[in-house]
GROMACS .gro file of C-alpha atoms in nm:
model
  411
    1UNK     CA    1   7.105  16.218   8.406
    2UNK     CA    2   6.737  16.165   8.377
    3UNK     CA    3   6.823  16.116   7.944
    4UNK     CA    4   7.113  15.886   8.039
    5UNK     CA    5   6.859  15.611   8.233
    6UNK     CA    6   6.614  15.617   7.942
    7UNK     CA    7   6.855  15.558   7.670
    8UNK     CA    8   6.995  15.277   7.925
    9UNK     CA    9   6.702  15.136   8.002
   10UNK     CA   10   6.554  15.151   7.652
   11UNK     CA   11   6.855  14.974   7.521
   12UNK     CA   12   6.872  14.721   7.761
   13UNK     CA   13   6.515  14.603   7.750
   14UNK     CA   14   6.535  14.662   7.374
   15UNK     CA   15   6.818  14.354   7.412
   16UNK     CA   16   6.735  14.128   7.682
   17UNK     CA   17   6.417  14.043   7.509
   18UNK     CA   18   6.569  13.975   7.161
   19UNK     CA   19   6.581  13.592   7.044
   20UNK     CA   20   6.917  13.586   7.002
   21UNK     CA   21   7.000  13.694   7.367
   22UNK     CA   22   6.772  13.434   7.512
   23UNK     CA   23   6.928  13.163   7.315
   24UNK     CA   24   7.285  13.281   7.348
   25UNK     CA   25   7.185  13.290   7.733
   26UNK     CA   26   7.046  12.909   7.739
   27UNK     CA   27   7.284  12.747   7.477
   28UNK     CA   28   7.611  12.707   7.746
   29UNK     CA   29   7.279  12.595   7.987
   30UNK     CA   30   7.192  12.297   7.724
   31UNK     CA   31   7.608  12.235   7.616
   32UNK     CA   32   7.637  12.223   8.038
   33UNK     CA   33   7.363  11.987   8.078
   34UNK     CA   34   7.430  11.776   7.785
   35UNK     CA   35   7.810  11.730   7.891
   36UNK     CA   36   7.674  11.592   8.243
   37UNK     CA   37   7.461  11.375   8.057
   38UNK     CA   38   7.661  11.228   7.763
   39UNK     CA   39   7.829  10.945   8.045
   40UNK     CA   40   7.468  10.865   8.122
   41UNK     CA   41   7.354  10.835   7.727
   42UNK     CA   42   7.667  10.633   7.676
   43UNK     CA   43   7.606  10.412   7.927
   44UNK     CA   44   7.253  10.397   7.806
   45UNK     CA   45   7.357  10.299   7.439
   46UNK     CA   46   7.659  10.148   7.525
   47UNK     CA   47   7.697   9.817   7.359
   48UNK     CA   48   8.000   9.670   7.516
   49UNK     CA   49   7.805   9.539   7.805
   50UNK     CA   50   7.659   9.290   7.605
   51UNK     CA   51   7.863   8.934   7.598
   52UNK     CA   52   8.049   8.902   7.240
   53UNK     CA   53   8.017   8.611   7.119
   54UNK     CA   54   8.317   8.458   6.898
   55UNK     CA   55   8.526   8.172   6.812
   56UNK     CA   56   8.855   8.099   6.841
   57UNK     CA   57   9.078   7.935   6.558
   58UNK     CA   58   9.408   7.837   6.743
   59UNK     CA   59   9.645   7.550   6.748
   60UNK     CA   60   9.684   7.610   7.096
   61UNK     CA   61   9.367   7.561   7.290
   62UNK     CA   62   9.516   7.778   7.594
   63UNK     CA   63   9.384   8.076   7.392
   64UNK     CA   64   9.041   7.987   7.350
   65UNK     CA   65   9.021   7.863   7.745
   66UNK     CA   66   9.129   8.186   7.868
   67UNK     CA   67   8.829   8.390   7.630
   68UNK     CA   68   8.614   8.147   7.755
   69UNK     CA   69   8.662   8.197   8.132
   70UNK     CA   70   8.640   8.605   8.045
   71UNK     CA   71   8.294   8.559   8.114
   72UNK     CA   72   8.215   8.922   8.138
   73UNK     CA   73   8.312   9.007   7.759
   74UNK     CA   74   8.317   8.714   7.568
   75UNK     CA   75   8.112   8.389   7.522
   76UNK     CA   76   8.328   8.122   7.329
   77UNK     CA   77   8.190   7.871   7.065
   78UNK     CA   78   8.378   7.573   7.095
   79UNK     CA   79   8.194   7.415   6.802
   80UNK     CA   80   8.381   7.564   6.592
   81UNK     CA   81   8.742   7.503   6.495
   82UNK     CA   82   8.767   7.567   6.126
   83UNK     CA   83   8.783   7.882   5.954
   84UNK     CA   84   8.509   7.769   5.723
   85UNK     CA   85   8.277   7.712   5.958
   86UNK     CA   86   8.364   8.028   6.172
   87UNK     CA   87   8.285   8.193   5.820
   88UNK     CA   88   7.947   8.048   5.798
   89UNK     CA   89   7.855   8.094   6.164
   90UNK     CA   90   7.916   8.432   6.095
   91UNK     CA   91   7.735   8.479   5.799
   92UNK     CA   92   7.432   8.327   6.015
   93UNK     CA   93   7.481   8.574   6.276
   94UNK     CA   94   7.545   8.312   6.509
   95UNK     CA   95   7.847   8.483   6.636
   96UNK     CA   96   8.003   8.842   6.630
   97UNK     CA   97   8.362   8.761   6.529
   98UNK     CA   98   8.636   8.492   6.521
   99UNK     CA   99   8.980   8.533   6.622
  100UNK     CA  100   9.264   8.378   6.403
  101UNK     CA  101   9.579   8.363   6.652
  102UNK     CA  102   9.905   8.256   6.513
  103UNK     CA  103  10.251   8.122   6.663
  104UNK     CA  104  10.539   8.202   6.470
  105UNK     CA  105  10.939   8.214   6.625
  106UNK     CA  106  10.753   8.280   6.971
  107UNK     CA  107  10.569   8.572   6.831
  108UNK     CA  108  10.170   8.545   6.878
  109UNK     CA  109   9.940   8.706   6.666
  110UNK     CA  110   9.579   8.747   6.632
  111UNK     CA  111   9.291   8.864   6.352
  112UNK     CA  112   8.949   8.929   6.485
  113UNK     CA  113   8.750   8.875   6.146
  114UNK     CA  114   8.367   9.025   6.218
  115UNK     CA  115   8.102   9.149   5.927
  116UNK     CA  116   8.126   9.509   6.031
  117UNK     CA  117   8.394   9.715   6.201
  118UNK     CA  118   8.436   9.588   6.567
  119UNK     CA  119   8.452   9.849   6.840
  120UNK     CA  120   8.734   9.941   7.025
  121UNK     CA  121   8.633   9.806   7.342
  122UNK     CA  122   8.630   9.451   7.217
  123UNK     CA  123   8.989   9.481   7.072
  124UNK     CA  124   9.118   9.610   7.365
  125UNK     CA  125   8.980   9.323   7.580
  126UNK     CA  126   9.099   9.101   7.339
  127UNK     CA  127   9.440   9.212   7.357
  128UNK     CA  128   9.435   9.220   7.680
  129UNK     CA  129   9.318   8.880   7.730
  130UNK     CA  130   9.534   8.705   7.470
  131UNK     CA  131   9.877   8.927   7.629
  132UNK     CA  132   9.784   8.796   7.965
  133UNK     CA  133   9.788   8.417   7.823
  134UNK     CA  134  10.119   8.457   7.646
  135UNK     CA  135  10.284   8.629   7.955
  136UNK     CA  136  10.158   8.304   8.187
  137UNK     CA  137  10.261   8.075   7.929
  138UNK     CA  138  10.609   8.238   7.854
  139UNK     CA  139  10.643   8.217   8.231
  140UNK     CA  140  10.557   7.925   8.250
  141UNK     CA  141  10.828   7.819   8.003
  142UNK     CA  142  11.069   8.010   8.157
  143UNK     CA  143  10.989   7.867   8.538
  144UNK     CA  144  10.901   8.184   8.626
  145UNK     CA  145  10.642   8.154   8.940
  146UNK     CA  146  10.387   8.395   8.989
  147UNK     CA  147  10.535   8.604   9.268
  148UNK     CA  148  10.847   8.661   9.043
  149UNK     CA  149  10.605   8.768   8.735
  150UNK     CA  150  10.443   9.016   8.945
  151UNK     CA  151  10.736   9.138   9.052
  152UNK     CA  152  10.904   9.197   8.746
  153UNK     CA  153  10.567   9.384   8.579
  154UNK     CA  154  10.500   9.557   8.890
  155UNK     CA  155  10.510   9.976   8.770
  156UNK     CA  156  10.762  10.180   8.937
  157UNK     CA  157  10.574  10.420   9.148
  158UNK     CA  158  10.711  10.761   9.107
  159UNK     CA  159  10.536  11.010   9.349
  160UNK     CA  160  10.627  11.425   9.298
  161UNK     CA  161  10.804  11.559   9.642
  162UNK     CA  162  10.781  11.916   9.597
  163UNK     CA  163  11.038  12.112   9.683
  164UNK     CA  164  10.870  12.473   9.625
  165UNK     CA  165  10.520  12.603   9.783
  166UNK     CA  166  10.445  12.783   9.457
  167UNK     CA  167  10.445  12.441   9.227
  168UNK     CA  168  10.162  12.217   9.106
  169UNK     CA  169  10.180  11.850   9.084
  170UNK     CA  170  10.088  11.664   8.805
  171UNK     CA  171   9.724  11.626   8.896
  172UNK     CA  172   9.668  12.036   8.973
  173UNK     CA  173   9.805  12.094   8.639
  174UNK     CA  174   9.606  11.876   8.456
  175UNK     CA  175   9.312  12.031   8.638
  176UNK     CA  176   9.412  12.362   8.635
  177UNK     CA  177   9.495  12.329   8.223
  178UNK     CA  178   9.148  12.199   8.168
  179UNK     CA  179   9.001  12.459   8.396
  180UNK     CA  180   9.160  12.734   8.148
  181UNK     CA  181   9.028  12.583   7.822
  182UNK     CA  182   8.750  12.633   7.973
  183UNK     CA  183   8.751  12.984   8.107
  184UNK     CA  184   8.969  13.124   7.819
  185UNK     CA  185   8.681  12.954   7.601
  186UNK     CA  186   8.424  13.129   7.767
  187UNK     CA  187   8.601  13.485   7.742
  188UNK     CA  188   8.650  13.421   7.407
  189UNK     CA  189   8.248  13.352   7.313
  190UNK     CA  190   8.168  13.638   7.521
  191UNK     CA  191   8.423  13.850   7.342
  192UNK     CA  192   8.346  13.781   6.975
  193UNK     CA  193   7.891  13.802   7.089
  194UNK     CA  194   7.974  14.176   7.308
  195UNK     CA  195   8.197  14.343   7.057
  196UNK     CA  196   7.937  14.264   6.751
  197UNK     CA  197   7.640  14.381   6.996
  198UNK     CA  198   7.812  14.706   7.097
  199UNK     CA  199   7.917  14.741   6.737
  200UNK     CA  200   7.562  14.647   6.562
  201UNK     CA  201   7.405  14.879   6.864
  202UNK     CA  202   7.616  15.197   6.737
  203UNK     CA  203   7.614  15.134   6.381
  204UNK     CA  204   7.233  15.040   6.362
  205UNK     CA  205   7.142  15.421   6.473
  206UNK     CA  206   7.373  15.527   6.257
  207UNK     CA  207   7.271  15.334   5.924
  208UNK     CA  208   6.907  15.487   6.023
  209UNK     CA  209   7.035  15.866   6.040
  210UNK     CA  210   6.858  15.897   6.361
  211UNK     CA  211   7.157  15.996   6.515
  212UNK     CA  212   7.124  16.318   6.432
  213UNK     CA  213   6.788  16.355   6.573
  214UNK     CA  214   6.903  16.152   6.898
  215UNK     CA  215   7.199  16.396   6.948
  216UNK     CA  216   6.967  16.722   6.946
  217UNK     CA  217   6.836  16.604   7.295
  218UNK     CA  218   7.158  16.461   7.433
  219UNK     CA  219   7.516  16.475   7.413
  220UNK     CA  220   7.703  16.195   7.211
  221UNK     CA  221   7.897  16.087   7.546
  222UNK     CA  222   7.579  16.031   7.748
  223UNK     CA  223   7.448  15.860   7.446
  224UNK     CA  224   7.804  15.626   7.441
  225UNK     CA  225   7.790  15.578   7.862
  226UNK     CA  226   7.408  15.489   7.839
  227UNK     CA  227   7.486  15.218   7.555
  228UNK     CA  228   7.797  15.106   7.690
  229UNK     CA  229   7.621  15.063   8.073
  230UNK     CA  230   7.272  14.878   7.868
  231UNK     CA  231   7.523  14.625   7.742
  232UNK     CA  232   7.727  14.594   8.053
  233UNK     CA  233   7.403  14.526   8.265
  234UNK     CA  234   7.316  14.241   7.984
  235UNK     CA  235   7.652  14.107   8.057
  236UNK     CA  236   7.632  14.096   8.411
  237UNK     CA  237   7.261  13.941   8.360
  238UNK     CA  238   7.405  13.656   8.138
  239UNK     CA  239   7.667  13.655   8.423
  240UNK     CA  240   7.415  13.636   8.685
  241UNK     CA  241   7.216  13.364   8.530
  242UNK     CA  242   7.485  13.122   8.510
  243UNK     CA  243   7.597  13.160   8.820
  244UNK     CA  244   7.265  13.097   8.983
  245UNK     CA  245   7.258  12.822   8.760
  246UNK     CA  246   7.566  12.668   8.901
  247UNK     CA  247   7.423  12.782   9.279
  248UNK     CA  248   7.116  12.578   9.166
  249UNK     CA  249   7.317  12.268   9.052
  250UNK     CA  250   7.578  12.250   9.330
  251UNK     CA  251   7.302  12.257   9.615
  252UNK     CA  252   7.066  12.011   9.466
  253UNK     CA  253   7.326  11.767   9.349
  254UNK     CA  254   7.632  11.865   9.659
  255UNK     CA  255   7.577  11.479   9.729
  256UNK     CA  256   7.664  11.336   9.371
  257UNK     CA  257   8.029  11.228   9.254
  258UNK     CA  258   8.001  11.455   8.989
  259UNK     CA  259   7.938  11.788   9.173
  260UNK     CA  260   8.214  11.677   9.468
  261UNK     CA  261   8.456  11.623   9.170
  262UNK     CA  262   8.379  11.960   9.082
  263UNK     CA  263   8.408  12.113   9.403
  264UNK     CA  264   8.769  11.904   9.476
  265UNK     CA  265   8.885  12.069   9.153
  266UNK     CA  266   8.757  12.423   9.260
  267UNK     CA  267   8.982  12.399   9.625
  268UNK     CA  268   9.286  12.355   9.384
  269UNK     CA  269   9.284  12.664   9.340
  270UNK     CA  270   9.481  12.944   9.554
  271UNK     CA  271   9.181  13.133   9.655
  272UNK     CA  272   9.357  13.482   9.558
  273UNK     CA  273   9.365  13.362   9.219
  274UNK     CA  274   9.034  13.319   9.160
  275UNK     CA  275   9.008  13.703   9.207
  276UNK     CA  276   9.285  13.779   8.954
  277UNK     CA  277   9.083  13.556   8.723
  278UNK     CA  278   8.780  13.737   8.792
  279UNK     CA  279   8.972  14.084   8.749
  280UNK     CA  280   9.163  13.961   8.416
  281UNK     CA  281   8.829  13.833   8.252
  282UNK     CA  282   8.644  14.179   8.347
  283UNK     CA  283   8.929  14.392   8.234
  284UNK     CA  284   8.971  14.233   7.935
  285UNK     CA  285   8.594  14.233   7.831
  286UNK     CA  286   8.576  14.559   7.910
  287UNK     CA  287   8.884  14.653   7.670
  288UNK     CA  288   8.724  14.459   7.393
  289UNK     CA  289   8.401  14.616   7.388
  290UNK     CA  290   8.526  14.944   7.418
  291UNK     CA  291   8.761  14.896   7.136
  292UNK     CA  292   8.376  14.727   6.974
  293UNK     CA  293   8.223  15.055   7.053
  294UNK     CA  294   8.535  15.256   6.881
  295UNK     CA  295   8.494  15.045   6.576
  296UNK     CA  296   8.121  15.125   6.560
  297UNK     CA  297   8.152  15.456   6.595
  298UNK     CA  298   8.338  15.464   6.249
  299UNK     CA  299   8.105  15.215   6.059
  300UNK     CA  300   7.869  15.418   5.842
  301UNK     CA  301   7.611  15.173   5.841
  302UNK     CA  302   7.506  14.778   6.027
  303UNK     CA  303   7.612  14.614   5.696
  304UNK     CA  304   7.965  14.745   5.756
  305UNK     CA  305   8.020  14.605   6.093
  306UNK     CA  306   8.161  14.257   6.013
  307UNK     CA  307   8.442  14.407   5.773
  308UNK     CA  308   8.515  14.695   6.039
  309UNK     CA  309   8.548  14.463   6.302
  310UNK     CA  310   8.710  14.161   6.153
  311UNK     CA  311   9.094  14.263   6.321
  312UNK     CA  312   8.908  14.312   6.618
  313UNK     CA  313   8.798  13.936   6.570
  314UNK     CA  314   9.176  13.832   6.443
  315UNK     CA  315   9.287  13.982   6.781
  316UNK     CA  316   9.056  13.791   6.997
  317UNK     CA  317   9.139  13.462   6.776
  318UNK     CA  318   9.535  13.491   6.842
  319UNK     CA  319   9.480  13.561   7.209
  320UNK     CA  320   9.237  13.230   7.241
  321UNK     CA  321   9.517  13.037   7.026
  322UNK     CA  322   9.775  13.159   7.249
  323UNK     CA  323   9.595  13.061   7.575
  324UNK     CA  324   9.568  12.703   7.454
  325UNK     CA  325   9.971  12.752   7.355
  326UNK     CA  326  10.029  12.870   7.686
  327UNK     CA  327   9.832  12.603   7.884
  328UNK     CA  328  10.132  12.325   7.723
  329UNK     CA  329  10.402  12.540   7.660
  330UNK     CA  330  10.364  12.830   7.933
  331UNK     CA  331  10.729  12.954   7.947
  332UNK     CA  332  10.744  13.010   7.546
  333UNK     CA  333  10.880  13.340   7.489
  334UNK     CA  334  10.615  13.403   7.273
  335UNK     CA  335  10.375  13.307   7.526
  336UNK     CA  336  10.563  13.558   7.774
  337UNK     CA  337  10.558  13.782   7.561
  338UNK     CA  338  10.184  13.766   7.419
  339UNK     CA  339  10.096  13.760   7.820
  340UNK     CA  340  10.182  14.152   7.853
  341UNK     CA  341  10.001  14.255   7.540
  342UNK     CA  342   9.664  14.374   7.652
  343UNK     CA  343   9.439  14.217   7.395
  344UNK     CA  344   9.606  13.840   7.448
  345UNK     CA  345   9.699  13.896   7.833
  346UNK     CA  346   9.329  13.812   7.963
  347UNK     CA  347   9.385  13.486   7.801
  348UNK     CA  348   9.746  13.406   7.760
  349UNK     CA  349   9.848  13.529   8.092
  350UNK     CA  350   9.568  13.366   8.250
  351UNK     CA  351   9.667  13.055   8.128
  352UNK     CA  352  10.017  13.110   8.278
  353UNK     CA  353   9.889  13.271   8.580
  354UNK     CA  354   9.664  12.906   8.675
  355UNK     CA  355   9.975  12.698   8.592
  356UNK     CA  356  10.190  12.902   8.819
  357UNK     CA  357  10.469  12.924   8.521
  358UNK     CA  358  10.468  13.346   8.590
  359UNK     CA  359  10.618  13.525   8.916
  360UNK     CA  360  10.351  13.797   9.145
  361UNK     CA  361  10.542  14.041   9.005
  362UNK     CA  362  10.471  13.953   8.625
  363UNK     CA  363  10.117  13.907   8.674
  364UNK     CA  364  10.033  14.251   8.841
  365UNK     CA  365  10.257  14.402   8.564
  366UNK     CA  366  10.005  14.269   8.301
  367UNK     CA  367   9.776  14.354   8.529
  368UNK     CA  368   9.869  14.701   8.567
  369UNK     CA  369   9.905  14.708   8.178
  370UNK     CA  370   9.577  14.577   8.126
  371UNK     CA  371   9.414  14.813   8.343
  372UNK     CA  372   9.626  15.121   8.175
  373UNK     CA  373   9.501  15.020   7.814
  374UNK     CA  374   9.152  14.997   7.945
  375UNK     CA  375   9.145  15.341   8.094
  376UNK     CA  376   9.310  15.453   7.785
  377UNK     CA  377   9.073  15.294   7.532
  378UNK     CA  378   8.806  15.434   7.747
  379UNK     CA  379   8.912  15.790   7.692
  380UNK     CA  380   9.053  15.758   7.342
  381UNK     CA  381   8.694  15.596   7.246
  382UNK     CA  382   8.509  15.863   7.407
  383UNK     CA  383   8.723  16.140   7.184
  384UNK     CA  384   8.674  15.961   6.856
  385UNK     CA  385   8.271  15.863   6.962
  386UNK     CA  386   8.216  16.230   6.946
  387UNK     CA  387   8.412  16.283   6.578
  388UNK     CA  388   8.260  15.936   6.434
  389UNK     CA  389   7.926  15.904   6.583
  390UNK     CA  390   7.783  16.166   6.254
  391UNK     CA  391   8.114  16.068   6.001
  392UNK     CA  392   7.966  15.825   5.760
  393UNK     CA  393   8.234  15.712   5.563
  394UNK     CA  394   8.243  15.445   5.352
  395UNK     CA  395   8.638  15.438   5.261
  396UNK     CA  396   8.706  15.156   5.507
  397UNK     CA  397   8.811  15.119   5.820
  398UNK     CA  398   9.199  15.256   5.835
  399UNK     CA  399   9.129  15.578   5.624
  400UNK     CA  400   8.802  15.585   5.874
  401UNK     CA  401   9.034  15.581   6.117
  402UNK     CA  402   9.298  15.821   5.991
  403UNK     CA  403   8.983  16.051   5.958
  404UNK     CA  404   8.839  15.998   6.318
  405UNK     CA  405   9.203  16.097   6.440
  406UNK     CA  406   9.236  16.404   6.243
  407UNK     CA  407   8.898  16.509   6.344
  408UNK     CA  408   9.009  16.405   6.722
  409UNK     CA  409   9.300  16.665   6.712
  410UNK     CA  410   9.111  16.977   6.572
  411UNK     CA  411   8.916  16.934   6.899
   0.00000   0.00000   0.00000
């Protein structure tokens, strides 16, 4: 047991301190923090706020009044009332734009001319504005008073009675669909960085021939448990860090909008569910990087790794694809049936799972599934780790495998 802590221990210091764990392990940290502060930095930069200055070329001089008293966005030149001389104000800089507007069999149109390529924000007010003038005017016309014009552009309000308990309105889906972008995301990155550690850890002994020497003082399962528990502690450390992270944020900042939107979004969900989250995201990681420690075990050197584990990666690519098919179409029956397959179900039926689009029964099922291919990954790598970890072969990885099983067998 005594061998089994230092190879652990050994490994896992030999990891924690590497540079790529540190800045794999501050990166989502500096993504986080940058997210929370892009609204800021827009706001900062944004240059919408500023007035826009512009002049209006219009036979109707309804137009330009109702720019003008848009204080907010837009301060009018009513100098100008040629296009010529909009032109050469321009050209000056003395304004940002002029708008053209045209009348034409009741239809009103309108050309904001500027030097460069106006921002969005400044078309949109402009439409705005110059649709709000036509609609008075038209009403005008058509005697309509302002009572009956709000009352026929009043928005039906449509409101979602729920019938069922086990439904989520429009809001909790759009929550709980952003909320699994996120998390399937996250298992994804951890995923695709754990199976290529696990992998690289194996297959780096191996490429050294040390493994021989290694396996005179210790069996080749204590070596695989020892490995296999090094890189599950640096998971749960990674783990661990974020979540104080988040501890850290939510206390210091429990009085901003920002972290009270968060937490309204967190009581959306069923509180059970949070656990089958937390038990689909564990079983599946620990699937993948046992099937990552399998792989290794057959590479016959580091250099090998990437080509070995490249289905491994396909695998993990369809299941992320899939989650984000499942979060807008959740009742595809590819989707259903992606759910139950163990290397897509900690994605695609966690997708379904937070929209509520799968029965109890369905998700223990995958579950249970899940939990059966883990066990049986766990055993069927330990066989083949003690066949592979001294078979260096270099005739790729399905003949590897062929090989690995063969050996398995004689055993």
């Amino acid at each position: 047991m005594s061998k089994f802590w230092v190879i652990t221990k050994q490994v896992y210091k030999r990891r924690v301190k590497t540079k790529s764990f540190l800045i794999s392990l501050l990166f989502p940290v500096l993504i986080a923090a940058l997210i929370a502060g892009i609204p800021k930095m827009v706001d900062y930069f944004d240059s919408s706020s500023d007035i826009t200055k512009i002049a209006v070329l219009s036979d109707d001089p309804v137009f330009a009044k109702s720019l003008a008293a848009d204080k907010n966005h837009f301060e009018v030149n009513t100098t100008i009332k040629d296009k010529k001389t909009a032109q050469s104000a321009l050209k000056k800089g003395d304004i940002d734009g002029f708008v053209t507007i045209t009348q034409e069999n009741d239809t009103v149109g309108a050309i904001y001319t500027t030097q460069e390529t106006a921002g969005q924000d400044v078309i949109t007010r402009l439409t705005e504005d110059l649709t709000a003038t036509k609609i008075a005017e038209k009403a005008a016309a058509y005697k309509i008073t302002n009572e009956q014009l709000q009352s026929i552009t009043s928005p039906v309000s449509v409101t979602n009675d729920l019938e069922s308990n086990n439904q989520l309105t429009n809001h909790e889906k759009d929550v709980m669909s952003a909320a699994v972008l996120i998390l399937t995301l996250v298992i994804f990155i951890f995923v695709m960085s754990y199976a290529n550690i696990v992998a690289s850890e194996i297959a780096t002994e191996k490429g050294t021939r040390i493994m021989e020497v290694i396996l005179s003082s210790v069996s080749a399962t204590t070596h695989l448990f020892a490995k296999l528990t090094a890189i599950i502690f640096m998971l749960l450390t990674q783990i661990g860090f974020y979540v104080v992270c988040g501890a850290v944020v939510l206390i210091a900042g429990r009085n901003t909008e920002m972290v009270q939107n968060v937490l309204d979004q967190i009581a959306v969900f069923p509180a059970y569910y949070l656990v089958l989250n937390l038990l689909f995201v564990i079983l599946g990681l620990l699937l993948y990087i046992l099937l990552a420690a399998m792989i290794g075990s057959m590479v016959p050197n580091v250099e090998t790794v990437a080509q070995f584990i490249y289905p491994m990666t396909i695998l993990a690519i369809i299941g992320y694809w899939g989650s984000i098919a499942a979060a807008n179409a959740p009742d595809n029956l590819l989707v259903v049936i992606g759910s139950y397959i163990p290397t897509f179900s900690p994605m695609m039926m966690l997708a379904r799972m937070d929209l509520l689009s799968v029965s109890t029964i369905g998700i223990f099922s995958s579950l249970a599934i899940l939990l059966a291919s883990v066990v049986g990954a766990f055993f069927l790598t330990v066989r083949l780790y003690q066949g592979n970890v001294l078979l260096y072969s270099n005739d790729g990885l399905w003949k590897t495998w062929k090989t690995s099983l063969s050996y398995a067998k004689r055993k």
